[in-house]
């Protein structure tokens, strides 16, 4: 029986005033591999999306290194924006794209961080990487029956399935590890070591990815 490849992601944010930095992280519990990246002048949502991107990179490298060992690739994130955006909302965003490829949300404003959504999807499609995304509540008090029940209801609402208590414990445990490591990495940041990139609000100048219509074959 093939083994599930499970990867946990999270991101932390630190305000250095006037600059904001994020640290994104991903941890594969099958191989104990961890990857982290510091991003200057970022936002929490960008950090969470980059965490998922790190997870897809780990997944590809692990799949290629251990052929025939793994079946499902499961990526956990406590970011609804990242998981719902990739898994559920993209099918609604794609038809709204204008001639420049800019996608728009329900508020008629351009979808934020859409180049990162496109980057993740393109990476999965190009590498024939099929991922299952789960959104979970982070930092659950596993000693509280009420918190366990609340986390299970949240998981059911977000993903359509219920979990056993030991599964909730596992998710919370590894989410806490990644969260702790991303926070620790930000403590060592010196903002002066990072060049400040010029800001722009012209969505037409952003990097564009052509998302194929069959992308749902790879993002589940």
PDB file of C-alpha atoms in Angstrom:
ATOM      1  CA  UNK A   1       0.000   0.000   0.000  1.00  0.00           C
ATOM      2  CA  UNK A   2       1.353   3.401  -0.991  1.00  0.00           C
ATOM      3  CA  UNK A   3       2.197   5.843   1.776  1.00  0.00           C
ATOM      4  CA  UNK A   4       0.555   9.268   2.055  1.00  0.00           C
ATOM      5  CA  UNK A   5       3.116  12.057   1.707  1.00  0.00           C
ATOM      6  CA  UNK A   6       2.118  14.656   4.315  1.00  0.00           C
ATOM      7  CA  UNK A   7       3.509  18.195   4.365  1.00  0.00           C
ATOM      8  CA  UNK A   8       2.600  20.931   6.848  1.00  0.00           C
ATOM      9  CA  UNK A   9       2.960  24.632   6.047  1.00  0.00           C
ATOM     10  CA  UNK A  10       2.673  27.906   7.901  1.00  0.00           C
ATOM     11  CA  UNK A  11       3.966  31.470   7.823  1.00  0.00           C
ATOM     12  CA  UNK A  12       4.794  34.134  10.373  1.00  0.00           C
ATOM     13  CA  UNK A  13       4.975  37.892  10.029  1.00  0.00           C
ATOM     14  CA  UNK A  14       7.084  40.525  11.781  1.00  0.00           C
ATOM     15  CA  UNK A  15       6.709  44.276  11.496  1.00  0.00           C
ATOM     16  CA  UNK A  16      10.041  46.099  11.484  1.00  0.00           C
ATOM     17  CA  UNK A  17       8.362  49.471  10.798  1.00  0.00           C
ATOM     18  CA  UNK A  18       8.107  50.587   8.101  1.00  0.00           C
ATOM     19  CA  UNK A  19       8.958  47.263   6.482  1.00  0.00           C
ATOM     20  CA  UNK A  20       7.128  43.971   7.073  1.00  0.00           C
ATOM     21  CA  UNK A  21       8.819  40.583   6.648  1.00  0.00           C
ATOM     22  CA  UNK A  22       7.365  37.093   6.474  1.00  0.00           C
ATOM     23  CA  UNK A  23       8.928  33.695   6.934  1.00  0.00           C
ATOM     24  CA  UNK A  24       7.256  30.807   5.107  1.00  0.00           C
ATOM     25  CA  UNK A  25       7.877  27.201   6.057  1.00  0.00           C
ATOM     26  CA  UNK A  26       7.051  23.638   5.059  1.00  0.00           C
ATOM     27  CA  UNK A  27       7.746  20.383   6.882  1.00  0.00           C
ATOM     28  CA  UNK A  28       7.430  16.892   5.390  1.00  0.00           C
ATOM     29  CA  UNK A  29       6.840  14.444   8.235  1.00  0.00           C
ATOM     30  CA  UNK A  30       7.688  11.381   6.107  1.00  0.00           C
ATOM     31  CA  UNK A  31      11.291  12.488   5.565  1.00  0.00           C
ATOM     32  CA  UNK A  32      11.695  15.207   8.223  1.00  0.00           C
ATOM     33  CA  UNK A  33      12.658  17.658   5.493  1.00  0.00           C
ATOM     34  CA  UNK A  34      12.064  21.338   6.237  1.00  0.00           C
ATOM     35  CA  UNK A  35      12.336  24.404   4.029  1.00  0.00           C
ATOM     36  CA  UNK A  36      12.012  28.044   4.998  1.00  0.00           C
ATOM     37  CA  UNK A  37      12.226  31.336   3.122  1.00  0.00           C
ATOM     38  CA  UNK A  38      12.300  34.956   4.321  1.00  0.00           C
ATOM     39  CA  UNK A  39      10.388  37.468   2.199  1.00  0.00           C
ATOM     40  CA  UNK A  40      10.828  41.230   2.685  1.00  0.00           C
ATOM     41  CA  UNK A  41       8.027  43.753   2.191  1.00  0.00           C
ATOM     42  CA  UNK A  42       5.449  40.990   2.303  1.00  0.00           C
ATOM     43  CA  UNK A  43       2.018  40.223   3.734  1.00  0.00           C
ATOM     44  CA  UNK A  44       0.607  37.331   5.718  1.00  0.00           C
ATOM     45  CA  UNK A  45      -1.284  35.971   2.699  1.00  0.00           C
ATOM     46  CA  UNK A  46       1.843  36.071   0.539  1.00  0.00           C
ATOM     47  CA  UNK A  47       3.727  34.248   3.255  1.00  0.00           C
ATOM     48  CA  UNK A  48       1.089  31.525   3.464  1.00  0.00           C
ATOM     49  CA  UNK A  49       1.039  31.047  -0.311  1.00  0.00           C
ATOM     50  CA  UNK A  50       4.819  30.783  -0.422  1.00  0.00           C
ATOM     51  CA  UNK A  51       4.587  28.140   2.296  1.00  0.00           C
ATOM     52  CA  UNK A  52       2.347  26.074   0.030  1.00  0.00           C
ATOM     53  CA  UNK A  53       4.800  26.618  -2.834  1.00  0.00           C
ATOM     54  CA  UNK A  54       7.645  25.309  -0.669  1.00  0.00           C
ATOM     55  CA  UNK A  55       5.487  22.277   0.089  1.00  0.00           C
ATOM     56  CA  UNK A  56       4.991  21.550  -3.620  1.00  0.00           C
ATOM     57  CA  UNK A  57       8.758  21.745  -4.145  1.00  0.00           C
ATOM     58  CA  UNK A  58       9.357  19.281  -1.313  1.00  0.00           C
ATOM     59  CA  UNK A  59       6.641  17.031  -2.719  1.00  0.00           C
ATOM     60  CA  UNK A  60       8.181  16.913  -6.189  1.00  0.00           C
ATOM     61  CA  UNK A  61      11.697  16.295  -4.925  1.00  0.00           C
ATOM     62  CA  UNK A  62      10.514  13.590  -2.511  1.00  0.00           C
ATOM     63  CA  UNK A  63       8.380  11.874  -5.147  1.00  0.00           C
ATOM     64  CA  UNK A  64      11.306  11.815  -7.568  1.00  0.00           C
ATOM     65  CA  UNK A  65      13.745  10.610  -4.908  1.00  0.00           C
ATOM     66  CA  UNK A  66      11.507   7.741  -3.759  1.00  0.00           C
ATOM     67  CA  UNK A  67       9.678   6.468  -6.861  1.00  0.00           C
ATOM     68  CA  UNK A  68       6.821   4.113  -6.093  1.00  0.00           C
ATOM     69  CA  UNK A  69       6.741   4.874  -2.356  1.00  0.00           C
ATOM     70  CA  UNK A  70       4.054   7.553  -2.113  1.00  0.00           C
ATOM     71  CA  UNK A  71       0.445   7.807  -3.239  1.00  0.00           C
ATOM     72  CA  UNK A  72      -1.492  10.890  -2.173  1.00  0.00           C
ATOM     73  CA  UNK A  73       0.368  14.131  -1.613  1.00  0.00           C
ATOM     74  CA  UNK A  74      -1.406  16.000   1.200  1.00  0.00           C
ATOM     75  CA  UNK A  75      -0.556  19.599   2.053  1.00  0.00           C
ATOM     76  CA  UNK A  76      -2.002  21.167   5.207  1.00  0.00           C
ATOM     77  CA  UNK A  77      -2.328  24.931   5.658  1.00  0.00           C
ATOM     78  CA  UNK A  78      -4.189  26.991   8.239  1.00  0.00           C
ATOM     79  CA  UNK A  79      -4.726  29.716   5.617  1.00  0.00           C
ATOM     80  CA  UNK A  80      -8.217  29.673   4.144  1.00  0.00           C
ATOM     81  CA  UNK A  81      -7.120  32.238   1.555  1.00  0.00           C
ATOM     82  CA  UNK A  82      -4.395  29.931   0.244  1.00  0.00           C
ATOM     83  CA  UNK A  83      -6.343  26.661   0.335  1.00  0.00           C
ATOM     84  CA  UNK A  84      -9.746  27.925  -0.789  1.00  0.00           C
ATOM     85  CA  UNK A  85      -8.141  30.153  -3.423  1.00  0.00           C
ATOM     86  CA  UNK A  86      -6.233  27.296  -5.031  1.00  0.00           C
ATOM     87  CA  UNK A  87      -8.802  24.571  -4.537  1.00  0.00           C
ATOM     88  CA  UNK A  88     -12.208  26.269  -4.732  1.00  0.00           C
ATOM     89  CA  UNK A  89     -12.102  29.897  -5.887  1.00  0.00           C
ATOM     90  CA  UNK A  90      -9.755  29.637  -8.869  1.00  0.00           C
ATOM     91  CA  UNK A  91     -12.485  28.050 -11.012  1.00  0.00           C
ATOM     92  CA  UNK A  92     -14.528  31.219 -10.457  1.00  0.00           C
ATOM     93  CA  UNK A  93     -11.609  33.604 -10.959  1.00  0.00           C
ATOM     94  CA  UNK A  94     -10.344  32.177 -14.236  1.00  0.00           C
ATOM     95  CA  UNK A  95     -13.363  33.167 -16.384  1.00  0.00           C
ATOM     96  CA  UNK A  96     -13.041  36.788 -15.162  1.00  0.00           C
ATOM     97  CA  UNK A  97      -9.547  37.258 -16.649  1.00  0.00           C
ATOM     98  CA  UNK A  98      -9.277  40.264 -18.958  1.00  0.00           C
ATOM     99  CA  UNK A  99      -7.126  40.528 -22.098  1.00  0.00           C
ATOM    100  CA  UNK A 100      -4.066  41.103 -19.907  1.00  0.00           C
ATOM    101  CA  UNK A 101      -4.749  37.955 -17.889  1.00  0.00           C
ATOM    102  CA  UNK A 102      -5.793  39.841 -14.759  1.00  0.00           C
ATOM    103  CA  UNK A 103      -8.385  37.937 -12.714  1.00  0.00           C
ATOM    104  CA  UNK A 104     -11.085  39.618 -10.627  1.00  0.00           C
ATOM    105  CA  UNK A 105     -12.869  38.553  -7.467  1.00  0.00           C
ATOM    106  CA  UNK A 106     -16.475  38.957  -6.377  1.00  0.00           C
ATOM    107  CA  UNK A 107     -15.809  42.578  -5.362  1.00  0.00           C
ATOM    108  CA  UNK A 108     -14.720  43.313  -8.974  1.00  0.00           C
ATOM    109  CA  UNK A 109     -11.223  44.152  -7.715  1.00  0.00           C
ATOM    110  CA  UNK A 110      -8.161  42.267  -9.014  1.00  0.00           C
ATOM    111  CA  UNK A 111      -7.465  39.070  -7.075  1.00  0.00           C
ATOM    112  CA  UNK A 112      -4.616  39.738  -4.670  1.00  0.00           C
ATOM    113  CA  UNK A 113      -1.418  37.730  -5.050  1.00  0.00           C
ATOM    114  CA  UNK A 114      -2.728  36.106  -8.200  1.00  0.00           C
ATOM    115  CA  UNK A 115       0.789  35.676  -9.576  1.00  0.00           C
ATOM    116  CA  UNK A 116       1.564  33.390  -6.626  1.00  0.00           C
ATOM    117  CA  UNK A 117      -1.588  31.342  -7.195  1.00  0.00           C
ATOM    118  CA  UNK A 118      -0.548  31.003 -10.829  1.00  0.00           C
ATOM    119  CA  UNK A 119       3.005  30.055  -9.860  1.00  0.00           C
ATOM    120  CA  UNK A 120       1.849  27.225  -7.588  1.00  0.00           C
ATOM    121  CA  UNK A 121      -0.653  25.841 -10.085  1.00  0.00           C
ATOM    122  CA  UNK A 122       1.827  26.052 -12.975  1.00  0.00           C
ATOM    123  CA  UNK A 123       4.465  24.235 -10.925  1.00  0.00           C
ATOM    124  CA  UNK A 124       2.037  21.405 -10.156  1.00  0.00           C
ATOM    125  CA  UNK A 125       0.818  21.082 -13.747  1.00  0.00           C
ATOM    126  CA  UNK A 126       4.279  21.210 -15.312  1.00  0.00           C
ATOM    127  CA  UNK A 127       5.600  18.568 -12.923  1.00  0.00           C
ATOM    128  CA  UNK A 128       2.447  16.404 -13.040  1.00  0.00           C
ATOM    129  CA  UNK A 129       2.145  16.842  -9.300  1.00  0.00           C
ATOM    130  CA  UNK A 130      -1.300  15.969  -7.933  1.00  0.00           C
ATOM    131  CA  UNK A 131      -1.846  17.549  -4.511  1.00  0.00           C
ATOM    132  CA  UNK A 132      -4.678  17.358  -2.005  1.00  0.00           C
ATOM    133  CA  UNK A 133      -5.083  20.567  -0.015  1.00  0.00           C
ATOM    134  CA  UNK A 134      -6.567  20.596   3.465  1.00  0.00           C
ATOM    135  CA  UNK A 135      -7.321  23.683   5.529  1.00  0.00           C
ATOM    136  CA  UNK A 136      -7.018  23.128   9.264  1.00  0.00           C
ATOM    137  CA  UNK A 137      -7.392  25.222  12.390  1.00  0.00           C
ATOM    138  CA  UNK A 138      -3.993  26.024  13.835  1.00  0.00           C
ATOM    139  CA  UNK A 139      -2.852  25.889  17.462  1.00  0.00           C
ATOM    140  CA  UNK A 140      -5.558  23.634  18.894  1.00  0.00           C
ATOM    141  CA  UNK A 141      -5.543  23.015  22.630  1.00  0.00           C
ATOM    142  CA  UNK A 142      -5.511  19.222  22.400  1.00  0.00           C
ATOM    143  CA  UNK A 143      -6.185  18.939  26.152  1.00  0.00           C
ATOM    144  CA  UNK A 144      -9.597  20.537  25.702  1.00  0.00           C
ATOM    145  CA  UNK A 145     -12.439  18.386  24.402  1.00  0.00           C
ATOM    146  CA  UNK A 146     -14.260  21.543  23.373  1.00  0.00           C
ATOM    147  CA  UNK A 147     -11.292  22.729  21.286  1.00  0.00           C
ATOM    148  CA  UNK A 148     -10.941  19.293  19.691  1.00  0.00           C
ATOM    149  CA  UNK A 149     -14.613  19.283  18.748  1.00  0.00           C
ATOM    150  CA  UNK A 150     -14.368  22.823  17.393  1.00  0.00           C
ATOM    151  CA  UNK A 151     -11.309  21.927  15.310  1.00  0.00           C
ATOM    152  CA  UNK A 152     -13.076  18.874  13.928  1.00  0.00           C
ATOM    153  CA  UNK A 153     -16.141  20.916  12.941  1.00  0.00           C
ATOM    154  CA  UNK A 154     -13.893  23.456  11.253  1.00  0.00           C
ATOM    155  CA  UNK A 155     -12.090  20.688   9.357  1.00  0.00           C
ATOM    156  CA  UNK A 156     -15.408  19.194   8.276  1.00  0.00           C
ATOM    157  CA  UNK A 157     -16.698  22.566   7.052  1.00  0.00           C
ATOM    158  CA  UNK A 158     -13.461  23.313   5.186  1.00  0.00           C
ATOM    159  CA  UNK A 159     -12.766  19.888   3.714  1.00  0.00           C
ATOM    160  CA  UNK A 160     -15.910  17.760   3.952  1.00  0.00           C
ATOM    161  CA  UNK A 161     -14.490  15.059   6.225  1.00  0.00           C
ATOM    162  CA  UNK A 162     -14.199  14.406   9.960  1.00  0.00           C
ATOM    163  CA  UNK A 163     -11.011  13.473  11.760  1.00  0.00           C
ATOM    164  CA  UNK A 164     -10.107  11.228  14.660  1.00  0.00           C
ATOM    165  CA  UNK A 165      -8.737  12.987  17.768  1.00  0.00           C
ATOM    166  CA  UNK A 166      -5.229  11.648  17.100  1.00  0.00           C
ATOM    167  CA  UNK A 167      -5.328  13.167  13.616  1.00  0.00           C
ATOM    168  CA  UNK A 168      -6.255  16.580  15.024  1.00  0.00           C
ATOM    169  CA  UNK A 169      -3.407  16.219  17.503  1.00  0.00           C
ATOM    170  CA  UNK A 170      -0.960  15.431  14.687  1.00  0.00           C
ATOM    171  CA  UNK A 171      -2.048  18.405  12.584  1.00  0.00           C
ATOM    172  CA  UNK A 172      -1.841  20.830  15.498  1.00  0.00           C
ATOM    173  CA  UNK A 173       1.506  19.410  16.635  1.00  0.00           C
ATOM    174  CA  UNK A 174       3.257  19.869  13.301  1.00  0.00           C
ATOM    175  CA  UNK A 175       1.571  23.195  12.601  1.00  0.00           C
ATOM    176  CA  UNK A 176       3.016  24.439  15.886  1.00  0.00           C
ATOM    177  CA  UNK A 177       6.508  23.248  14.904  1.00  0.00           C
ATOM    178  CA  UNK A 178       6.482  25.119  11.594  1.00  0.00           C
ATOM    179  CA  UNK A 179       4.979  28.197  13.252  1.00  0.00           C
ATOM    180  CA  UNK A 180       7.663  28.166  15.962  1.00  0.00           C
ATOM    181  CA  UNK A 181      10.473  27.821  13.418  1.00  0.00           C
ATOM    182  CA  UNK A 182       9.193  30.612  11.184  1.00  0.00           C
ATOM    183  CA  UNK A 183       8.903  32.943  14.162  1.00  0.00           C
ATOM    184  CA  UNK A 184      12.420  32.058  15.297  1.00  0.00           C
ATOM    185  CA  UNK A 185      13.842  32.748  11.829  1.00  0.00           C
ATOM    186  CA  UNK A 186      12.314  36.225  11.801  1.00  0.00           C
ATOM    187  CA  UNK A 187      14.036  37.087  15.081  1.00  0.00           C
ATOM    188  CA  UNK A 188      17.381  36.953  13.275  1.00  0.00           C
ATOM    189  CA  UNK A 189      16.379  39.204  10.377  1.00  0.00           C
ATOM    190  CA  UNK A 190      18.235  42.447   9.759  1.00  0.00           C
ATOM    191  CA  UNK A 191      16.044  44.541   7.410  1.00  0.00           C
ATOM    192  CA  UNK A 192      19.114  46.361   6.131  1.00  0.00           C
ATOM    193  CA  UNK A 193      20.327  43.125   4.552  1.00  0.00           C
ATOM    194  CA  UNK A 194      17.376  43.167   2.127  1.00  0.00           C
ATOM    195  CA  UNK A 195      17.027  45.562  -0.785  1.00  0.00           C
ATOM    196  CA  UNK A 196      13.670  47.330  -0.814  1.00  0.00           C
ATOM    197  CA  UNK A 197      11.973  46.693  -4.135  1.00  0.00           C
ATOM    198  CA  UNK A 198      10.052  49.518  -5.839  1.00  0.00           C
ATOM    199  CA  UNK A 199       6.319  49.360  -5.278  1.00  0.00           C
ATOM    200  CA  UNK A 200       3.806  49.445  -8.118  1.00  0.00           C
ATOM    201  CA  UNK A 201       0.059  49.003  -8.379  1.00  0.00           C
ATOM    202  CA  UNK A 202      -0.160  48.223 -12.090  1.00  0.00           C
ATOM    203  CA  UNK A 203      -1.491  44.668 -12.266  1.00  0.00           C
ATOM    204  CA  UNK A 204      -0.735  44.555 -15.986  1.00  0.00           C
ATOM    205  CA  UNK A 205       3.012  44.532 -15.277  1.00  0.00           C
ATOM    206  CA  UNK A 206       2.886  41.505 -12.997  1.00  0.00           C
ATOM    207  CA  UNK A 207       4.225  38.112 -14.024  1.00  0.00           C
ATOM    208  CA  UNK A 208       1.475  36.116 -15.711  1.00  0.00           C
ATOM    209  CA  UNK A 209       0.992  32.371 -15.696  1.00  0.00           C
ATOM    210  CA  UNK A 210      -1.282  30.661 -18.196  1.00  0.00           C
ATOM    211  CA  UNK A 211      -3.417  28.406 -16.031  1.00  0.00           C
ATOM    212  CA  UNK A 212      -4.761  25.463 -18.066  1.00  0.00           C
ATOM    213  CA  UNK A 213      -8.434  24.632 -17.846  1.00  0.00           C
ATOM    214  CA  UNK A 214      -7.634  21.144 -16.561  1.00  0.00           C
ATOM    215  CA  UNK A 215      -5.713  22.467 -13.525  1.00  0.00           C
ATOM    216  CA  UNK A 216      -8.272  20.818 -11.224  1.00  0.00           C
ATOM    217  CA  UNK A 217      -6.760  17.484 -12.220  1.00  0.00           C
ATOM    218  CA  UNK A 218      -3.754  18.533 -10.152  1.00  0.00           C
ATOM    219  CA  UNK A 219      -5.224  20.655  -7.326  1.00  0.00           C
ATOM    220  CA  UNK A 220      -7.761  18.820  -5.176  1.00  0.00           C
TER     221      UNK A 220
END
